[in-house]
Short mmCIF file of C-alpha atoms in Angstrom, two decimals:
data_model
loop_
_atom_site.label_atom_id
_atom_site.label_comp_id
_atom_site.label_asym_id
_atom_site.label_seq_id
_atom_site.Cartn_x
_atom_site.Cartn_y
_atom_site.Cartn_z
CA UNK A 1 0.00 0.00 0.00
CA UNK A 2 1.36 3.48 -0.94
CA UNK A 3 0.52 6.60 0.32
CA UNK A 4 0.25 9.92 -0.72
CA UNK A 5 3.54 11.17 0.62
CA UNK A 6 5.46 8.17 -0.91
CA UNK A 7 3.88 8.56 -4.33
CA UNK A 8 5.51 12.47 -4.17
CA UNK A 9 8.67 11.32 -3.30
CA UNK A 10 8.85 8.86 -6.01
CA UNK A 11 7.40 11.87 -8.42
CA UNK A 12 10.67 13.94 -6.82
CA UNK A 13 12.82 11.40 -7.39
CA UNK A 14 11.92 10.57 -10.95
CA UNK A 15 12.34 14.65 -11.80
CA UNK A 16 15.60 15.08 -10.00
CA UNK A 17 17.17 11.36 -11.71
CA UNK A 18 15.46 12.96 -15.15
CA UNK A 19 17.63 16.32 -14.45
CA UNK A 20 20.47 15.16 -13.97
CA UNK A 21 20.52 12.76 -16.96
CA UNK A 22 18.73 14.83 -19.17
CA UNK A 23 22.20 15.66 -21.23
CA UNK A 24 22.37 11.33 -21.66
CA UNK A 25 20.34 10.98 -24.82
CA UNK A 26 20.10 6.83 -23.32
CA UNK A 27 18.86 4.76 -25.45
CA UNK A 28 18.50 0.89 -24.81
CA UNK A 29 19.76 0.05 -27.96
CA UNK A 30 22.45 2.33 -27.52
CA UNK A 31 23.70 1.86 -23.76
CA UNK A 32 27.19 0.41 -24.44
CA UNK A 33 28.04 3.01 -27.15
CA UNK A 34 26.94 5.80 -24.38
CA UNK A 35 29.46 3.66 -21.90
CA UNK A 36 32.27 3.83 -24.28
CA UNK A 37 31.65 7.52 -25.19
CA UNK A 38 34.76 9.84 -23.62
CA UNK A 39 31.96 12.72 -23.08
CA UNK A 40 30.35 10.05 -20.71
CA UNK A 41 33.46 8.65 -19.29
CA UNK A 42 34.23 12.09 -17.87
CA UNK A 43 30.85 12.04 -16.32
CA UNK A 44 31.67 9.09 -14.48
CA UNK A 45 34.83 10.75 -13.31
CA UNK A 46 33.60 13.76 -11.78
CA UNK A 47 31.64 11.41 -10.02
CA UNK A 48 34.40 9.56 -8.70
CA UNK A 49 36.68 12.70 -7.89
CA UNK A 50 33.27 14.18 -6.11
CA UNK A 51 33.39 10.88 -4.26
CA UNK A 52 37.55 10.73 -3.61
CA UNK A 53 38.64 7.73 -2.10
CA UNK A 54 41.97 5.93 -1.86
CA UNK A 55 43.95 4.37 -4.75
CA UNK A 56 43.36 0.53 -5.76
CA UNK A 57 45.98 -2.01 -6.11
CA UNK A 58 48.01 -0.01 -8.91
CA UNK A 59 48.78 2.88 -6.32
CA UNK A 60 47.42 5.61 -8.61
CA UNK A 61 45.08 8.65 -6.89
CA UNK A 62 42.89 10.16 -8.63
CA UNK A 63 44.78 13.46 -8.82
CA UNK A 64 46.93 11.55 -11.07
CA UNK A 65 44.59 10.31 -13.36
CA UNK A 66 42.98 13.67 -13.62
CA UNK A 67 46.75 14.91 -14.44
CA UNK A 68 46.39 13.03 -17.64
CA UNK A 69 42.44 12.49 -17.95
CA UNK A 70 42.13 13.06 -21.90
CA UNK A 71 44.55 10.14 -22.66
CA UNK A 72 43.25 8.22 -20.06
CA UNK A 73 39.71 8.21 -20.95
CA UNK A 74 40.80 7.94 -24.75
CA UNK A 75 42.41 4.70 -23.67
CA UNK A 76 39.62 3.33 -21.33
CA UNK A 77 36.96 4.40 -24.54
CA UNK A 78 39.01 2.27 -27.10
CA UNK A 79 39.59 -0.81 -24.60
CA UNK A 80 35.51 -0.64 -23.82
CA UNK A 81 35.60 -0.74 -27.57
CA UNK A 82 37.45 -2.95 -29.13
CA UNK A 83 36.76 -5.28 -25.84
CA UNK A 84 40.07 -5.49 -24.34
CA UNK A 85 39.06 -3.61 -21.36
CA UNK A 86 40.09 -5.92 -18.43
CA UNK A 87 39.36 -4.06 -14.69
CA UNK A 88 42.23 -4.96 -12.02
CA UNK A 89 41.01 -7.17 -8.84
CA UNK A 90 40.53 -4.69 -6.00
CA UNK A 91 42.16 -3.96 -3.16
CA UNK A 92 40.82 -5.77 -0.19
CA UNK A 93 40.52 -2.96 3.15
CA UNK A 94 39.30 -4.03 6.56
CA UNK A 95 37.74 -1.46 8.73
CA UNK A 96 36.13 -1.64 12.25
CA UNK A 97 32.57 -2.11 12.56
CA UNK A 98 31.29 0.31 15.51
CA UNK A 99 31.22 -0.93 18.96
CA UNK A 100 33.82 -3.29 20.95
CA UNK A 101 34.40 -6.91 19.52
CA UNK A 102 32.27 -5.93 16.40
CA UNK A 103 34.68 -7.92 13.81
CA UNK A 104 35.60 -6.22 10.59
CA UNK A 105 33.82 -5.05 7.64
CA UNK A 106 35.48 -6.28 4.26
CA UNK A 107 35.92 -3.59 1.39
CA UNK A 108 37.36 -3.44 -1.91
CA UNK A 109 39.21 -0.76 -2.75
CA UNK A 110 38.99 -0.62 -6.74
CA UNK A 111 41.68 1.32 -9.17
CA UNK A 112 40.30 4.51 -10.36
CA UNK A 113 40.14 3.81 -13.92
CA UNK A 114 38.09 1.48 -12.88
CA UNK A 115 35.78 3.05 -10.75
CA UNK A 116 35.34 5.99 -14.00
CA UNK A 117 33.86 2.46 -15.86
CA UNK A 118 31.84 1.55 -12.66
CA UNK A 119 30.54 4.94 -11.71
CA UNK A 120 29.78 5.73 -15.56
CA UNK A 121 27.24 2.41 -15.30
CA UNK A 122 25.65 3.51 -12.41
CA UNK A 123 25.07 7.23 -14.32
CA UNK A 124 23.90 5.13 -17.26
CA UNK A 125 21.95 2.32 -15.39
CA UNK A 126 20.16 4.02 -12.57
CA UNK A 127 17.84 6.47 -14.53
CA UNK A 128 16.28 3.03 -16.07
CA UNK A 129 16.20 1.14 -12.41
CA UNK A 130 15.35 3.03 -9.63
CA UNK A 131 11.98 3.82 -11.15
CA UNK A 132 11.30 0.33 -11.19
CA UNK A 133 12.50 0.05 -7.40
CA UNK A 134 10.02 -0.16 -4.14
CA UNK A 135 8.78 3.02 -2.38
CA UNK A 136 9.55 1.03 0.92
CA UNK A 137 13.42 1.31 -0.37
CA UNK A 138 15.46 4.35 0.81
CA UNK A 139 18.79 3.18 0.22
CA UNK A 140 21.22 4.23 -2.08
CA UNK A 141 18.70 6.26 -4.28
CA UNK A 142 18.92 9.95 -5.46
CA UNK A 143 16.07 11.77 -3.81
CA UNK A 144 16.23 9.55 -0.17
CA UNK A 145 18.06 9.30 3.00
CA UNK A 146 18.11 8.20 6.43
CA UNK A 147 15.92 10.58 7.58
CA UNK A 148 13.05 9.76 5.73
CA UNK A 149 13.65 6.30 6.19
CA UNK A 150 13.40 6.75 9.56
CA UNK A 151 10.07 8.73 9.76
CA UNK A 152 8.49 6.06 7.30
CA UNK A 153 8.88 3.35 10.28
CA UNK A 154 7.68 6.37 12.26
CA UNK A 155 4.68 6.61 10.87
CA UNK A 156 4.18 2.61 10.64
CA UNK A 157 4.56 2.18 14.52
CA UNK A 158 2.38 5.46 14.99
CA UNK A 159 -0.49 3.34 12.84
CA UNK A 160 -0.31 0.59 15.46
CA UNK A 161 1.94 -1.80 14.42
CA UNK A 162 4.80 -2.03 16.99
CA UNK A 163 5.96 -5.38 16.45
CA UNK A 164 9.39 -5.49 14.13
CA UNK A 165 10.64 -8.44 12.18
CA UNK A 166 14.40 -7.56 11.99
CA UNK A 167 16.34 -9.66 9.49
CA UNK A 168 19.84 -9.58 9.45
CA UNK A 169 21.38 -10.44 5.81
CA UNK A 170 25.18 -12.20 6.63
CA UNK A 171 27.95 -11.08 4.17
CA UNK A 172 25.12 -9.94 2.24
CA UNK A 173 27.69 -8.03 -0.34
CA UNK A 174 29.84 -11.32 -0.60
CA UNK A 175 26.94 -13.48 -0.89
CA UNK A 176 24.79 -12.15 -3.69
CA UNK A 177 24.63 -15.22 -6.66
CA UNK A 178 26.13 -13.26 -9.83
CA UNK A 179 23.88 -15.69 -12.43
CA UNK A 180 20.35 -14.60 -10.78
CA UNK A 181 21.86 -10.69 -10.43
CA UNK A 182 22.59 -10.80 -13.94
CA UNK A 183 19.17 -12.25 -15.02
CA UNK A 184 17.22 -9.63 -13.11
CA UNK A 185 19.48 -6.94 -15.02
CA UNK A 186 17.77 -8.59 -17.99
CA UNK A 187 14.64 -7.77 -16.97
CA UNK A 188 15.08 -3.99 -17.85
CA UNK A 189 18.48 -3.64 -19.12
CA UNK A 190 18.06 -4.82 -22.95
CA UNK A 191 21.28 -3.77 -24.80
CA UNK A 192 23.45 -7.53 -23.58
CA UNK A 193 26.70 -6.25 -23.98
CA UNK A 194 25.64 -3.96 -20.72
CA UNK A 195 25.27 -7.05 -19.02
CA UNK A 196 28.51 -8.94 -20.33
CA UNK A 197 30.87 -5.54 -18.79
CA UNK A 198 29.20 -6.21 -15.69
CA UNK A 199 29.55 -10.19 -15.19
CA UNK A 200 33.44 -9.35 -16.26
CA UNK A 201 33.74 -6.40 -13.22
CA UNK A 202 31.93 -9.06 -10.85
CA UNK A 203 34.41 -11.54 -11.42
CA UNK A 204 37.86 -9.18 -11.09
CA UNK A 205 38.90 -10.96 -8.30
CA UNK A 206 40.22 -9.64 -4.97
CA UNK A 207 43.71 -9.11 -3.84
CA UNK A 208 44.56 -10.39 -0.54
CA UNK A 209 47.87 -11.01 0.90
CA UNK A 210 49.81 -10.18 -2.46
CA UNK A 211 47.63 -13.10 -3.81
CA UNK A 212 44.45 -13.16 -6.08
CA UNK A 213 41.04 -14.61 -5.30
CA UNK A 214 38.88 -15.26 -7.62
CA UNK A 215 35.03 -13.84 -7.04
CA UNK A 216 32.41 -16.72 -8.00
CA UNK A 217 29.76 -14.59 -6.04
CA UNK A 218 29.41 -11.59 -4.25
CA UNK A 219 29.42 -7.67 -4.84
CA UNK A 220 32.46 -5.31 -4.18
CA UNK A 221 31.57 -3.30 -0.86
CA UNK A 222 33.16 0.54 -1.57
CA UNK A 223 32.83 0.06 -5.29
CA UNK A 224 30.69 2.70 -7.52
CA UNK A 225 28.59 0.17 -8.68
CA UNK A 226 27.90 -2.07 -5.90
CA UNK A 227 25.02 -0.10 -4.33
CA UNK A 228 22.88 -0.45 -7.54
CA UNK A 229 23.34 -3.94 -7.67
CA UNK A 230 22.34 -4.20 -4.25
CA UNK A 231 19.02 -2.76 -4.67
CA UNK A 232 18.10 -4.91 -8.24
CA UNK A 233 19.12 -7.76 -5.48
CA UNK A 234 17.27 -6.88 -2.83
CA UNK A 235 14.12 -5.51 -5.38
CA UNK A 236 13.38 -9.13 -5.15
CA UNK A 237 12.39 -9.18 -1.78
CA UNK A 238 10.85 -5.88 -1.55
CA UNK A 239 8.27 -7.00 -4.38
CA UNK A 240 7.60 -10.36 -2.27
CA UNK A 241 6.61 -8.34 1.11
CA UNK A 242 4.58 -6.04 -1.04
CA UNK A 243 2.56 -8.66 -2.71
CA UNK A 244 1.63 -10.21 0.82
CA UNK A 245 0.62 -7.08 1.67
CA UNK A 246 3.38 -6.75 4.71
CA UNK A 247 4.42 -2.86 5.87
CA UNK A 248 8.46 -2.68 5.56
CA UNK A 249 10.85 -0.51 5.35
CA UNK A 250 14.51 -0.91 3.66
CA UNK A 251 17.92 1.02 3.83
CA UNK A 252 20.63 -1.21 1.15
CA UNK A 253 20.42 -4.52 3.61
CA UNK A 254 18.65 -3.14 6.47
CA UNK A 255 15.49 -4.83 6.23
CA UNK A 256 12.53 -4.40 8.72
CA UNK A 257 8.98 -5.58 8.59
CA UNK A 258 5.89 -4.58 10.71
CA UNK A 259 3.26 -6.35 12.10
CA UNK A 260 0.55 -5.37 14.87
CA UNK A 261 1.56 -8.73 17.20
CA UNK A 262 4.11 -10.89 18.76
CA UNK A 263 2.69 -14.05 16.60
CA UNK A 264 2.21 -12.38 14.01
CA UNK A 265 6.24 -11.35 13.26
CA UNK A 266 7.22 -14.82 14.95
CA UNK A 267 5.14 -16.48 11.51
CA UNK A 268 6.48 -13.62 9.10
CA UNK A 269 9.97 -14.08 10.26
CA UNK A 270 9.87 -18.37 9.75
CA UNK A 271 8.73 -17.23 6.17
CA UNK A 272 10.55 -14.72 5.06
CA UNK A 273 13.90 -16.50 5.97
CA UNK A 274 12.55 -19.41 3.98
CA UNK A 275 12.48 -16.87 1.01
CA UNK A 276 15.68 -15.26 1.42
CA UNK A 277 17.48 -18.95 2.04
CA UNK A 278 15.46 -20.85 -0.55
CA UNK A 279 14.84 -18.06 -3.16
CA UNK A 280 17.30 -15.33 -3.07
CA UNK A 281 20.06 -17.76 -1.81
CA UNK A 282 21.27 -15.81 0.69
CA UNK A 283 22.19 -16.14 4.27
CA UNK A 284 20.11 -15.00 7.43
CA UNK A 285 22.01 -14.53 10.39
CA UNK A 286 19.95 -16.16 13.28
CA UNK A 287 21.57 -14.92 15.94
CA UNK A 288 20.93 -11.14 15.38
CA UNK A 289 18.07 -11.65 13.42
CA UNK A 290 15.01 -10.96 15.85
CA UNK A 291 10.96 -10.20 16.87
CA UNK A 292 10.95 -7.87 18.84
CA UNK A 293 8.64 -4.43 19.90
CA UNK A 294 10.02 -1.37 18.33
CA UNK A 295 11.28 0.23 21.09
CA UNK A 296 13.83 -2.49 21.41
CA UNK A 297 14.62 -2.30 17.82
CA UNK A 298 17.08 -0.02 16.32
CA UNK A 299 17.09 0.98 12.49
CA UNK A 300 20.20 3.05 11.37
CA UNK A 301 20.88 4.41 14.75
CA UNK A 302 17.38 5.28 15.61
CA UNK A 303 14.19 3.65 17.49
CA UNK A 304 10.63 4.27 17.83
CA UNK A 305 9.61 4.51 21.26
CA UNK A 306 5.90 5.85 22.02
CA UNK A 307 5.46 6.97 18.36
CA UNK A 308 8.46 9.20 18.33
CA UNK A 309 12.30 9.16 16.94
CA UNK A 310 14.79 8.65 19.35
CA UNK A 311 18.38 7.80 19.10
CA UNK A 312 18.95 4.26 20.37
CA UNK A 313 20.47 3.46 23.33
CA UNK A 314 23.29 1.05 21.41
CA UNK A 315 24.20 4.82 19.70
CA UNK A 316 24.14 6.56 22.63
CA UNK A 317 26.77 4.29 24.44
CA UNK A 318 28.93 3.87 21.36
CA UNK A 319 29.03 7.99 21.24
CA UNK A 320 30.05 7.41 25.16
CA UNK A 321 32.81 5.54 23.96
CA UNK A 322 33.57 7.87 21.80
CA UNK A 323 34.43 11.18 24.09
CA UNK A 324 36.37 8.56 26.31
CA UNK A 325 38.30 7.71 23.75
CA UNK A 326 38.31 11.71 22.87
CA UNK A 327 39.50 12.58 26.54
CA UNK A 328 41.88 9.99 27.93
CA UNK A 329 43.81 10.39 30.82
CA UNK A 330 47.17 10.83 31.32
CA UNK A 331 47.64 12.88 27.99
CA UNK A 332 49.65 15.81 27.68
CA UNK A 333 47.37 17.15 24.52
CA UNK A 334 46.66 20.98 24.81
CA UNK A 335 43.08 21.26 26.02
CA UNK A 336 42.57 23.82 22.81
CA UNK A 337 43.33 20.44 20.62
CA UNK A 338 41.15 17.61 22.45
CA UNK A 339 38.37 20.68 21.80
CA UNK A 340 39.12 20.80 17.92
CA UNK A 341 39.00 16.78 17.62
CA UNK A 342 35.93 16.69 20.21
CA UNK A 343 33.99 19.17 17.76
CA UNK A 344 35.22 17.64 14.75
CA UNK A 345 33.79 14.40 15.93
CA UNK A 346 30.35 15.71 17.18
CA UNK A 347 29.27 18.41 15.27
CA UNK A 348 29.05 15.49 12.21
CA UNK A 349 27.64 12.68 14.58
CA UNK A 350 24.64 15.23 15.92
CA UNK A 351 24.13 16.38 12.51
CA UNK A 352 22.83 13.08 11.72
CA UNK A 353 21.02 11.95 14.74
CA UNK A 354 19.17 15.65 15.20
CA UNK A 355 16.19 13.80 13.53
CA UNK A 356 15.68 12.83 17.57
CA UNK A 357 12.71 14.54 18.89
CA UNK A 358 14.57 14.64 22.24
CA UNK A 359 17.19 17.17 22.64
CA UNK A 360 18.43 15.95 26.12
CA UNK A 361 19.83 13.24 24.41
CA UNK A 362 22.42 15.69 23.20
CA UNK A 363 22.37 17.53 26.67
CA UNK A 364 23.53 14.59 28.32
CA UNK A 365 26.68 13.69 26.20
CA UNK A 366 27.83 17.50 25.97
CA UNK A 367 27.51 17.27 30.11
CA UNK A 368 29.37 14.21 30.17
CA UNK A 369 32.02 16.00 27.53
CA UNK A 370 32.36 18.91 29.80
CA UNK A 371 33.05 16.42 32.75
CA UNK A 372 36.22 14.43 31.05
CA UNK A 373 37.32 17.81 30.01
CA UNK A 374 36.77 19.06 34.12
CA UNK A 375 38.30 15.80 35.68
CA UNK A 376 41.34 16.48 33.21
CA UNK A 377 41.46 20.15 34.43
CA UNK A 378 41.63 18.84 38.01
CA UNK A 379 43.75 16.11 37.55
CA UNK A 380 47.06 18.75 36.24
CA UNK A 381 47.17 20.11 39.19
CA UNK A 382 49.51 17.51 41.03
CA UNK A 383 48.84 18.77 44.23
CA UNK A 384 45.58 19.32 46.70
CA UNK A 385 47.09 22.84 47.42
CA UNK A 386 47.45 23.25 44.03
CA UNK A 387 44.05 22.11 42.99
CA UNK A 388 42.38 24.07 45.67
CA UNK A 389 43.97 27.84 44.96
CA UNK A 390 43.47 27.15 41.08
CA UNK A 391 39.41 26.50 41.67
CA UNK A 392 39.41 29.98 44.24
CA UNK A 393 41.77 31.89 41.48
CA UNK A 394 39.00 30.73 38.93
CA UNK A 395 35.95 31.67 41.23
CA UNK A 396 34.89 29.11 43.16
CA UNK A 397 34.34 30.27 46.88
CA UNK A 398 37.30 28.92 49.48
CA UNK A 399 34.62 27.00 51.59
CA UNK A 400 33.51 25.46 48.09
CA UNK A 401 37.18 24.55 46.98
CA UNK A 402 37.86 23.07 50.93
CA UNK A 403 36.44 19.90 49.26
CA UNK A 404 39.01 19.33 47.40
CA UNK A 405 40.95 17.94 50.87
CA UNK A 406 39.60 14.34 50.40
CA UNK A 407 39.74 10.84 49.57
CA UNK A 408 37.82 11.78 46.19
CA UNK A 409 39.38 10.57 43.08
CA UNK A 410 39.75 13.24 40.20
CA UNK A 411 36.49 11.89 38.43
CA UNK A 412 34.57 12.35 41.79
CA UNK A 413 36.49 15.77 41.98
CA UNK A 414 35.45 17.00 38.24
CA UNK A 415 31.92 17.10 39.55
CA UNK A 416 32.15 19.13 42.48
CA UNK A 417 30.41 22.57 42.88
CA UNK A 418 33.44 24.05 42.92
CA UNK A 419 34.73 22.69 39.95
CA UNK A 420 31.56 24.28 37.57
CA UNK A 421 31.89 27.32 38.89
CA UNK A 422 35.68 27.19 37.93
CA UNK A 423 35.55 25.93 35.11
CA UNK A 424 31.50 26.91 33.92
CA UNK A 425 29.51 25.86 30.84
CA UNK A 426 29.83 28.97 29.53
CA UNK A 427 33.62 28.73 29.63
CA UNK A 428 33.67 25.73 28.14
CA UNK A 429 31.26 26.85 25.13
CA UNK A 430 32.02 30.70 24.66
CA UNK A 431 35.96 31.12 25.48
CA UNK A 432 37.30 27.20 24.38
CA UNK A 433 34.59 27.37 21.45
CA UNK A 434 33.14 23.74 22.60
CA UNK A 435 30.18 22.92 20.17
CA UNK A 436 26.27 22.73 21.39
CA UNK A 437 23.83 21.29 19.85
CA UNK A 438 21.28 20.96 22.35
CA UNK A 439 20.58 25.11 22.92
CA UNK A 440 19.06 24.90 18.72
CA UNK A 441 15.85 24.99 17.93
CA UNK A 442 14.12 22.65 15.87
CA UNK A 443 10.30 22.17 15.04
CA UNK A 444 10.36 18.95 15.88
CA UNK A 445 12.26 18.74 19.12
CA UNK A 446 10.51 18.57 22.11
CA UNK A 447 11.46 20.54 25.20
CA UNK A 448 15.01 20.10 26.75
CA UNK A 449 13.41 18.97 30.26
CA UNK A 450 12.04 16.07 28.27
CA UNK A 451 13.68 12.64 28.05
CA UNK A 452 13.22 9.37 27.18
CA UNK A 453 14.87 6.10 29.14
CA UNK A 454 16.51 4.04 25.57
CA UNK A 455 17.82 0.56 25.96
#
């Protein structure tokens, strides 16, 4: 079922994908002529330069392609050409996943050259998919974010259906089956040699430990193209909740489905991992896959709890993490610096998660900021003397500072009366130039007194 607001976002969408094409005459006949055109090539590039990103396996940045683009993209046109075009394996990355004991996310990091090719698909190719894509998907698709992913499910719980089927996908990008991505390409991509380039990127292989793997299955992660193919994957499953007539929302391979009971999601979660397994032959990891009520749910850093957005409670202790690891102890960093890396950090992570309706959320980590700033404060001065005539030279009251004469460890210490009026908020904000995000006003945040427990 579609509603009104959905069916104007698709209308935006369509407009702003038919804008910025509209100087690609594409036709389907045409589509690997447009790919081997230099005009287009250079498309694809200002894409990837807009995008940066490090160099693949052959070492070369883009600033050094761009040094010689025209012969480049004169070579790349005439390999696409005469089809001797052969795209390097990538170069595999590992990066962190958020959160302690998390594992590691697997990337590929491909050679810019070809990234141009990839990137140039995607310019050709999306205009003639994404129409054909879910409303219920938000990922990876001009026209959508986060944000109004997150208000969809909003507006789901708010209807009264609380219950979430979460499915997590396992190593969805190195699981997807490259025969049954390629014949749902068919479906709307006509022109075959479109669909040949794209088999031979698939299979590149991956360089790991100075030795190439071969890629039978699976999707590069970081690559151009990769979030496309992602969505004609995933399509698949979209189309299946829609015909039974389920309420979902998807970001890429964040998949969650709503349901107004307990019994209900238990039965729609049994079935839909039959369809995944069985039919898209992927994987379903059991153990994070759950039923659960929404407020226990989080969906890209966000829950529903009482009908409103809140930022979950796993974000809130990762950002935690975060300023401790921001403000450790026993550094000799200039307090001016840890400031500069502390805003760097937060101004970027509130950005995001200001869709909350509940600005204490931010009050509380900027207090907790301002404390491992105060306990570092307190803990230069080596001495209780010491400590005691710096909090009365700042302003603090003598009878205040006396409690500084104590057992009290500096973290008990950094909360002390004495120590805010020393060292106040407005210090911290004003003179140091420590971000706040709480004091804004948005029309959608509720008062600062207000807050919400998160789990």
């Amino acid at each position: 079922m579609v509603d009104t607001d959905s069916a104007d976002r698709r209308n935006n969408t369509t407009n702003e994908s038919d804008m910025r094409y509209e100087q690609l005459t594409i036709d389907q006949r045409s589509l690997y002529e447009q790919l081997c055109c230099k005009y287009v090539l250079e498309q694809g590039f200002k894409s990837v330069k807009k995008n940066k990103g490090a160099p693949g396996i052959d070492k070369e940045s883009i600033e050094t392609f761009e040094s010689r683009l025209d012969t480049e993209l004169s070579k790349l046109s005439s390999e696409l050409k005469s089809w001797t075009y052969k795209p390097m394996p990538v170069r595999r990355v590992e990066i962190p996943k958020p959160g302690k004991n998390a594992g590691v996310r697997l990337l590929g990091v491909p050679c810019t050259r070809d990234r141009v090719v990839q990137a140039t698909l995607k310019i050709l190719l999306e205009p003639i998919l994404d129409p054909t894509f879910s409303d219920h998907s938000y990922g990876f698709r001009p026209g959508r974010s986060q944000r109004q992913a997150v208000e969809y499910i909003q507006k789901i719980v708010q209807s009264g259906k609380e219950f979430v089927v979460d499915t997590d996908l396992s190593k969805f990008f190195d699981r997807v089956n490259h025969d049954r991505l390629i014949n749902r390409l068919r479906k709307d991509i006509s022109d075959n040699r479109i669909l040949r380039i794209i088999g031979i990127i698939l299979r590149s292989g991956v360089l790991i430990d100075g030795h190439v793997e071969v890629t039978l299955e699976g999707t590069v992660q970081g690559s151009p193209l990769s979030p496309l193919l992602s969505n004609v994957v995933l399509d698949e499953l979209d189309k299946e909740l829609e015909n039974r007539g389920l309420e979902f929302c998807r970001f890429a391979d964040d998949c969650q489905i709503f349901v107004k009971s307990q019994k209900s999601a238990e039965r729609v979660m049994v079935s839909i991992c039959k369809f995944i397994e069985n039919k898209l032959m992927l994987v379903v990891n059991r153990e994070k896959s759950k039923v659960a009520h929404s407020r226990d749910v989080k969906f890209l850093g966000m829950t529903i709890i009482e009908g409103r957005i809140v930022i979950s409670g796993k974000s809130m202790n990762r950002a935690m993490e975060k300023i401790k690891e921001l403000t450790p102890r026993g550094t000799h960093q200039k307090l001016e610096k840890a400031i500069e890396e502390i805003n760097k950090w937060y101004v970027g992570w509130s950005s995001y998660h200001s869709m909350t309706q509940y600005p204490a959320q931010f009050k509380k980590l900027e207090a907790h900021i301002r404390r491992r700033l105060r306990s570092r404060l307190v803990s230069q001065q080596k001495r209780r003397r010491y400590l005691f005539n710096k909090l009365v030279k700042r302003g603090a009251s003598k009878k205040l500072a006396a409690e500084v004469y104590s057992n009290k460890g500096r973290w008990a210490l950094s909360i002390l009366t004495a120590a805010h009026r020393a060292y106040t908020n407005n210090w911290f904000n004003d003179q140091m130039g420590l971000k706040i995000r709480s004091s804004e006003e948005h029309s959608h945040w509720l008062s600062l007194d207000q807050y919400v427990k998160v789990t």
